[in-house]
Amino acid sequence: MRKALNKGLISLIFVGVCGSTFLMHNEVTAQSSNLFRTYKREVPQKLSETPESVAAGKKVYEKRCWYCHGIEGKGDGPAAVTMFPKPRNFTRNEYKVRSTAFGSVPTDEDLFRIITSGIEGTAMPFWSTISETERWQALYYVKTFNDQFTKDASPRVIPVGSVPSTPESIERGRELFKEMKCFECHGDDGRGNGPLTVALQTEWNMPYRARDLTKGWNFKGGNAIEDIYRTISTGFNETPMGSYLEKLSDEDRWHVAHYVKSIAKDMASDVVVKVKLFEGEQLPSEPLDENWSKATAVEIPLAGQILVSPRHWTPSVDAVMVRAFYNNDEIAFLLEWDDATNRQEEVFRDAISLQFPAKIPESLKKPYFAMGDSSGSVNLWSWKAHWQEGFGAIAEAPESEPGVATELNAKGFKNITVQPPESQNITGKGVYQNGRWKTVLKRTLTTEDVKGDIQFEVGRLIPVAFAIWDGSNSDVGGQKSVSSWYYVSLEKPVPKTVFVYVLVAIVMGASVEMWFIARLRRFPPKMEEEQE
Amino acid sequence: MPTPSTLMMWYMIMGVLAGLVYATTSNQKFVDFLSFLLPDRGPMIKSFLQKILFVGFPVLVGWFVYTWAIPGAASPVELRIQHPTLPQEFEKLENPFRQTDGETQRKCVEEGKILFQTYCRPCHGSKADGNGPFANSFRLRPINFQDPGTIATVVDNYLFWRIKEGGPGLPSESTPWDSAMPSWKDDLKDDEIWKIIMGEYDTAGVMPRQREKLE
C-alpha cells in the first residue's frame, strides 16, 4: 500500500508542479503589503536599571536617537524640522502608547515595545535591529529626562482581556461612538474630520489631528483589537484623546473597539488600475453615481514631493483610491482621498492631478515620473476645488467654474504650460463628503491634440502618476503628495471565443490522456529480462 | 519581499525535471511510475488518486488555455541595472575628509549624520535600512544601505555621483524615470555631500570599498 501511495504521490506532485508552472507564469504581481511594522506584544527579560545601564543608554541615545528627539530629550533634534508628527518631548509626559492610566507614565515594557516596533504613521522606526540590551539601556536613559518616572514608580497597568467580535457588538459600538461623542473629533465616518478637530486645526492652528480610523495602517501602537481597546482605555497623554476607563464599562470599551476595528481598512494597492468597459449608455460623471461600485478600486500610496525644492516633508494625504470606466468614446476616473477639512485659501486649494506621458511609450523608456523631463513631455489633468471667501470652503464645486479642470503639459518642474482653450477637453466634478473628496475626471479616449494629449488605446499599459494638494496643509505648487509611475489598462472584454478554446483544450487534453492510458494498459510496461 | 514569479517558475521547472530524472534513474522506477496508471486491486487511496489525476489533467489544460487566452493586464516586467558604471568625471574625485585626522573625521561623520537624518531619512530611514516613512510610496523602493550588496561594494565617489545627480542623472538602462532619488546638486554643497556619505556609512554600519592600490 505504501508503495502504491508513494507512486501516486510522485505522479500527483508531477502534474501539480507542471500545472502551477503554467499558472505562475500568468499571475499578476501585486505590490507588496504596506505594513512592514507589526506591534510586538511580548517583551523579553528586563535588564536591571543601574547607573551603569543608564550611562550605557546615554551612548546609545547619542548615537541613534538624539537626531530627532534632541540632545536634551526635548523633541527638538536637528532632523525634527522635516517631521510631522513631531518627535516626543521626553521632558514632558506626552507618552501616547501606554498600558497605564491617563496621565501616568508608561511602564518600562511599554517603552520597550515602542522602541522595538516603532510607531505607525510617524518617523519613529522599529529598533528591533539593535540588541535588546541596548534598547533597555536607551529607555532607562530616556526615563531620566522626566522626574515623573521616579515619582510614580511602577504605575498601575490596565488589564486587557478579550471579548469576541460579533455583529451585535459592532452595532453597540457604533451607538456608543455616537453617545460618547467620539465623532466630534473622529468624524461621523471616522475619517478624523470631526468638528472639534477641524476647529482646532483651522481656528486655533493646534497640531492635533484625530486619527483617520478608516486607515488601519496608521494606528498608533498597532491596529490589533487589543491595541485599539488599550488606546480607548488609556487615552493619549497631553492630547484631546482621553481615557474612557471611567466613562465606559469594560464591555462597552470592547464594543467601541470592535466598531473601530470594523471600519479600519488595509490599503488595497496594486500596480495596474484596470479600467472596465462600462455597460451602459453614458459613463458616470457624478462622483456619487452608484455605478462606480462596479469598478475595481485600487489604492495608490503617496509621499511628499521631495525631488526638487520646495520640498514637502510633511504631506497630509498618504493615499488616493482610483476607479475607472471606459466606453467606445470616453474614459472616466473616480478619485477619492481622505482630507479631514475641506478648508482652503485662495492660494492653498485642495486639488488633484493625474499625469500621463503625452504619448504611450513604445519601449521601456518613459518620461521622468515627476512632471516629465526635457526629452519626455507629460500630459496633466488637474482638478481644483472651488474656493469661496470665508471660513472653510463650500462642499461642491460648480461645474461651470472656469479653471476647475485644466489640461496642462510639462517637461520638468520649471517647464509647465496650460493647453490653449481649444484643446481643453477634460471635464471634472468634485464632491466633499464626510472627510473625503470624490472627484470625477472625464475625457474622450482620443483627441485632436495628438502631440499634447494622451491617446488611450485598449489593451496597452499606460503609465500614470498622481499628485494631491491639501489646502489646509498649505500645499501649493511643488508642495504636494506624489506617487511614482503606476499603470492604467483599458481591459478588453473577454471574447466568447475564449470559452470555445477552453472547451476544445479540455476535450483535447482528455483525449490525449485517454489515448495514453489506453495504450499504457494495452501494453503495460514490463521489466526487461536482464533486470533484477 | 514578494518572490518574483519567474523565480518560482524556474524552481518549478527544475522540480519537474528533477522528478523526471528521479523516475527514470532505473527501469524499475520508471515502470513503477507508469504502473500507477494501471488498474489493479490497489488500496482505495490509489484509485482515488487515479481519479483526481484523470479529472485534474484536462481541467488543468483548460485552465491554462483560459488564463493564456483572456486579455489580461499583468504588471510589466521592469528590468534595470542597479549599479551602472561610475561616469568618468567622478572617478578621480577624493573625499577630502577621509584623509584628515581622527578628531576632524569624527566631527565630519557627526555633521554628515545630522544632514543624513534631515534630508535622506524620509526615504532611506533613520537606520539607513531603506524603511523611511516615504519608502512604501515609491515603486522603486529606496535602497537599504545596510545590505552588504549596496554601498559596501562601492567607493565614496560612487555615492557622491548618486547624491549629486540623483535619479535624473542615471543612464537609461537604470530607468531614471522611475527613481525617486532627488538630484541634490543645487541644494547641497560638495562638502556637505562628502560629509553625508561619511555619516551614511556610519549610520548603516558598513565601510566603503577600498581602492585597489596601483603599483
Short mmCIF file of C-alpha atoms in Angstrom, two decimals, chain A residues 40-200:
data_model
loop_
_atom_site.label_atom_id
_atom_site.label_comp_id
_atom_site.label_asym_id
_atom_site.label_seq_id
_atom_site.Cartn_x
_atom_site.Cartn_y
_atom_site.Cartn_z
CA LYS A 40 5.04 43.24 19.07
CA ARG A 41 3.46 42.45 22.39
CA GLU A 42 5.89 40.06 24.05
CA VAL A 43 8.74 41.63 25.98
CA PRO A 44 11.91 39.73 26.94
CA GLN A 45 13.51 39.55 30.37
CA LYS A 46 14.15 43.02 31.74
CA LEU A 47 17.65 44.33 32.17
CA SER A 48 18.28 45.72 35.65
CA GLU A 49 18.11 49.51 35.85
CA THR A 50 21.51 50.52 37.23
CA PRO A 51 23.55 53.71 36.88
CA GLU A 52 25.79 51.74 34.52
CA SER A 53 22.91 50.80 32.22
CA VAL A 54 21.72 54.43 32.23
CA ALA A 55 25.23 55.57 31.30
CA ALA A 56 25.37 52.96 28.52
CA GLY A 57 21.93 54.14 27.41
CA LYS A 58 23.23 57.68 27.06
CA LYS A 59 25.73 56.40 24.50
CA VAL A 60 23.02 54.56 22.55
CA TYR A 61 20.78 57.63 22.69
CA GLU A 62 23.52 59.92 21.47
CA LYS A 63 24.35 57.53 18.66
CA ARG A 64 20.82 56.92 17.36
CA CYS A 65 18.02 58.87 19.00
CA TRP A 66 19.08 62.45 19.50
CA TYR A 67 18.85 63.46 15.82
CA CYS A 68 15.08 63.54 16.23
CA HIS A 69 14.44 63.67 19.98
CA GLY A 70 17.11 66.25 20.75
CA ILE A 71 20.24 66.06 22.86
CA GLU A 72 18.27 67.10 25.95
CA GLY A 73 15.26 64.96 25.05
CA LYS A 74 13.08 67.95 24.24
CA GLY A 75 11.94 66.59 20.88
CA ASP A 76 13.89 69.29 19.09
CA GLY A 77 16.63 67.35 17.33
CA PRO A 78 18.05 68.76 14.09
CA ALA A 79 16.04 66.31 11.94
CA ALA A 80 12.74 67.22 13.62
CA VAL A 81 12.13 70.05 11.15
CA THR A 82 11.24 67.53 8.44
CA MET A 83 8.68 65.68 10.55
CA PHE A 84 5.02 65.65 11.32
CA PRO A 85 4.02 64.41 13.86
CA LYS A 86 6.97 65.87 15.77
CA PRO A 87 9.21 63.58 17.84
CA ARG A 88 8.18 63.15 21.51
CA ASN A 89 9.47 65.61 24.04
CA PHE A 90 10.78 63.34 26.78
CA THR A 91 10.89 66.07 29.41
CA ARG A 92 7.09 66.07 29.45
CA ASN A 93 4.74 63.18 29.99
CA GLU A 94 3.45 63.13 26.41
CA TYR A 95 3.57 59.36 26.11
CA LYS A 96 0.79 58.08 23.92
CA VAL A 97 1.07 54.33 23.65
CA ARG A 98 0.90 53.04 27.23
CA SER A 99 -0.78 50.29 29.18
CA THR A 100 -1.22 52.63 32.16
CA ALA A 101 -3.91 55.10 33.19
CA PHE A 102 -4.31 58.54 31.62
CA GLY A 103 -1.69 60.94 32.95
CA SER A 104 0.54 58.13 34.18
CA VAL A 105 3.94 57.39 32.82
CA PRO A 106 4.30 54.25 30.70
CA THR A 107 5.83 51.07 32.08
CA ASP A 108 9.30 50.02 31.03
CA GLU A 109 7.71 47.25 29.00
CA ASP A 110 5.57 49.82 27.12
CA LEU A 111 8.64 51.83 26.21
CA PHE A 112 10.48 48.68 25.19
CA ARG A 113 7.62 47.66 22.89
CA ILE A 114 7.52 51.06 21.21
CA ILE A 115 11.27 51.18 20.69
CA THR A 116 11.09 47.67 19.24
CA SER A 117 8.10 48.20 16.95
CA GLY A 118 8.20 51.89 16.08
CA ILE A 119 5.04 53.96 15.63
CA GLU A 120 2.87 53.71 12.55
CA GLY A 121 2.28 56.87 10.57
CA THR A 122 5.27 58.64 12.12
CA ALA A 123 9.02 58.81 11.59
CA MET A 124 9.72 56.56 14.59
CA PRO A 125 11.36 53.44 13.14
CA PHE A 126 11.37 49.91 14.55
CA TRP A 127 14.56 49.41 16.51
CA SER A 128 14.28 45.64 16.66
CA THR A 129 17.53 45.79 14.70
CA ILE A 130 19.62 46.77 17.74
CA SER A 131 20.29 44.43 20.66
CA GLU A 132 17.74 44.05 23.43
CA THR A 133 20.31 45.23 25.94
CA GLU A 134 20.82 48.46 24.01
CA ARG A 135 17.07 49.02 23.83
CA TRP A 136 16.69 48.60 27.61
CA GLN A 137 19.67 50.88 28.24
CA ALA A 138 18.33 53.57 25.89
CA LEU A 139 14.93 53.60 27.56
CA TYR A 140 16.45 53.84 31.05
CA TYR A 141 18.32 56.90 29.83
CA VAL A 142 15.16 58.36 28.27
CA LYS A 143 13.42 57.98 31.65
CA THR A 144 15.98 60.32 33.25
CA PHE A 145 14.59 63.23 31.22
CA ASN A 146 11.37 63.26 33.26
CA ASP A 147 11.15 63.17 37.10
CA GLN A 148 7.69 61.67 36.99
CA PHE A 149 9.26 58.28 36.28
CA THR A 150 10.91 58.34 39.73
CA LYS A 151 7.87 59.84 41.48
CA ASP A 152 5.30 57.29 40.25
CA ALA A 153 7.40 54.18 40.12
CA SER A 154 5.53 51.07 38.96
CA PRO A 155 2.33 52.65 37.60
CA ARG A 156 -0.87 50.58 37.51
CA VAL A 157 -1.37 48.58 34.34
CA ILE A 158 -4.86 48.41 32.86
CA PRO A 159 -5.62 44.78 32.06
CA VAL A 160 -6.57 43.81 28.52
CA GLY A 161 -8.80 40.76 28.34
CA SER A 162 -10.60 39.79 25.21
CA VAL A 163 -14.21 39.77 24.03
CA PRO A 164 -15.03 38.24 20.66
CA SER A 165 -16.35 40.45 17.89
CA THR A 166 -19.99 39.92 16.94
CA PRO A 167 -22.30 41.94 14.67
CA GLU A 168 -24.24 42.97 17.82
CA SER A 169 -21.07 44.14 19.50
CA ILE A 170 -20.08 46.22 16.45
CA GLU A 171 -23.58 47.70 16.31
CA ARG A 172 -23.46 48.56 20.02
CA GLY A 173 -20.02 50.08 19.43
CA ARG A 174 -21.46 52.24 16.65
CA GLU A 175 -24.12 53.55 19.04
CA LEU A 176 -21.54 54.21 21.76
CA PHE A 177 -19.34 56.01 19.22
CA LYS A 178 -22.26 58.47 18.92
CA GLU A 179 -23.21 58.53 22.60
CA MET A 180 -19.67 59.18 23.78
CA LYS A 181 -19.29 61.88 21.11
CA CYS A 182 -16.28 60.20 19.51
CA PHE A 183 -17.45 61.70 16.21
CA GLU A 184 -16.71 65.20 17.50
CA CYS A 185 -13.07 64.55 16.77
CA HIS A 186 -13.04 61.42 14.62
CA GLY A 187 -15.97 62.43 12.39
CA ASP A 188 -19.19 60.61 11.52
CA ASP A 189 -17.43 58.09 9.31
CA GLY A 190 -14.29 58.02 11.45
CA ARG A 191 -12.16 59.96 8.99
CA GLY A 192 -10.69 62.30 11.58
CA ASN A 193 -12.87 65.13 10.30
CA GLY A 194 -14.89 65.86 13.44
CA PRO A 195 -15.90 69.48 14.09
CA LEU A 196 -13.57 69.75 17.11
CA THR A 197 -10.51 68.61 15.19
CA VAL A 198 -11.37 70.84 12.28
CA ALA A 199 -11.85 73.84 14.58
CA LEU A 200 -8.60 73.16 16.44
#
